[in-house]
Structure formats: structure tokens, C-alpha cells
Amino acid sequence: MESSGMLRGLLFVGLLTVLCHGQASREVSAEDFAVEKPESAADKDLIEALEALLGKMHSTEKRGNIPTCGMGDRCAMKFGPRIGKLCDCGRGANCNSYLLKCI
């Protein structure tokens, strides 16, 4: 049973390798993205509105809402087969999935 799943996985990876081998990357030049200066006031207003919207989207990222917890603090909670995140461990620490604490 387990070997058939492993065989399927190897076949899938082999197929992806063969399909992706033919893909060639191509360099992007400045000519591909010819940017023209906005000439009308409506274009300038549209650009300013888009920049403001992008600024708001970056300020309300999902990771920004998760509080930071210290070493040894509980960072996750187990809900049956799933683990929910309570807080994000600080720099240099990871949330241990067995102890559910920052180590």
C-alpha cells in the first residue's frame, strides 16, 4: 500500500521534471515593459489612487496581526488533527509542533 503511494509520487515528480525541462527562461528587458508617462490628469489621479490602495494593502498584511511571543511561551494550540497559531515566535526561535512552545 505504502509502496504504491511512493511509486505514484516518484512518477509524478518524474513527469514534472520532464515537462519543466523544456521550459527556457528568457531575459526581460526594459523594452518589454515600455512605460509611458501619464499625460492627462485622469491618468495621474488613477495612478495616485492605485498607489494609495497598494499602500493600504501592504499595511494590513495577515502576519502583522499575529502577536509575537517570547521563548518558552505557548505559540500554538491543537484542535484535533489541526494546529492553530496563537502567536509568532521571536527571531531565532521556532514553534515546536510537539510541545506547542517557542524553543
XYZ file of C-alpha atoms in Angstrom:
103
model
C 0.000 0.000 0.000
C 2.701 2.431 1.025
C 4.961 1.473 -1.887
C 2.224 2.226 -4.438
C 1.860 5.736 -2.998
C 5.602 6.208 -3.146
C 5.637 4.938 -6.752
C 2.898 7.413 -7.698
C 4.853 10.226 -6.097
C 8.030 9.310 -7.971
C 6.136 9.086 -11.259
C 4.554 12.493 -10.611
C 7.920 14.084 -9.829
C 9.436 12.465 -12.929
C 6.617 13.762 -15.107
C 7.027 17.275 -13.724
C 10.769 17.117 -14.329
C 10.286 16.079 -17.955
C 7.650 18.759 -18.558
C 9.639 21.525 -16.905
C 12.919 20.590 -18.571
C 11.759 22.073 -21.871
C 10.917 25.416 -20.322
C 13.523 28.054 -21.110
C 13.848 31.266 -19.173
C 14.121 34.408 -21.183
C 15.654 37.643 -20.093
C 13.362 40.581 -19.567
C 14.488 43.854 -20.979
C 13.259 47.381 -20.445
C 11.759 47.322 -23.936
C 9.303 44.633 -22.854
C 7.851 46.998 -20.281
C 7.714 50.283 -22.113
C 6.274 52.650 -19.512
C 4.804 55.857 -20.819
C 4.422 58.978 -18.737
C 0.812 59.798 -17.840
C -0.255 62.797 -19.856
C -3.731 63.518 -18.590
C -4.937 64.486 -15.155
C -7.238 61.451 -15.071
C -4.250 59.120 -15.539
C -2.374 60.853 -12.729
C -5.389 60.568 -10.419
C -5.749 56.886 -11.250
C -2.070 56.220 -10.506
C -2.277 58.058 -7.179
C -5.392 56.072 -6.202
C -3.680 52.781 -7.069
C -0.583 53.711 -5.057
C -2.754 54.581 -2.058
C -4.616 51.279 -2.365
C -1.368 49.310 -2.561
C -0.053 51.158 0.491
C -3.152 50.179 2.463
C -2.869 46.555 1.377
C 0.747 46.325 2.496
C -0.013 47.885 5.866
C -2.778 45.356 6.645
C -0.873 42.158 5.965
C -2.032 38.985 7.674
C 1.257 38.404 9.527
C 1.085 41.892 11.007
C -1.953 40.906 13.060
C -0.265 37.960 14.828
C 1.357 38.996 18.124
C 4.921 38.000 18.987
C 5.551 35.619 21.888
C 8.738 35.017 23.842
C 10.890 31.950 24.411
C 9.042 29.188 26.272
C 5.631 30.762 25.689
C 2.809 28.780 24.172
C 2.686 29.586 20.444
C 0.082 27.141 19.112
C -2.974 25.186 20.127
C -4.037 21.753 18.895
C -7.573 21.454 17.510
C -7.917 17.738 16.759
C -5.702 16.986 13.757
C -5.015 20.673 13.131
C -2.754 23.134 14.896
C -3.842 26.750 15.262
C -1.343 29.586 15.620
C -1.656 31.749 18.739
C 1.431 33.926 18.296
C 4.602 34.158 16.236
C 7.889 33.208 17.882
C 10.559 35.886 18.031
C 13.706 35.970 15.954
C 15.849 32.867 16.346
C 13.032 30.780 17.836
C 10.696 28.239 16.272
C 7.331 26.907 17.346
C 7.779 23.253 18.300
C 4.841 21.250 16.963
C 5.123 18.607 19.713
C 5.440 20.899 22.744
C 3.491 23.771 21.122
C 6.014 26.201 22.652
C 8.672 28.539 21.315
C 12.087 26.950 21.553
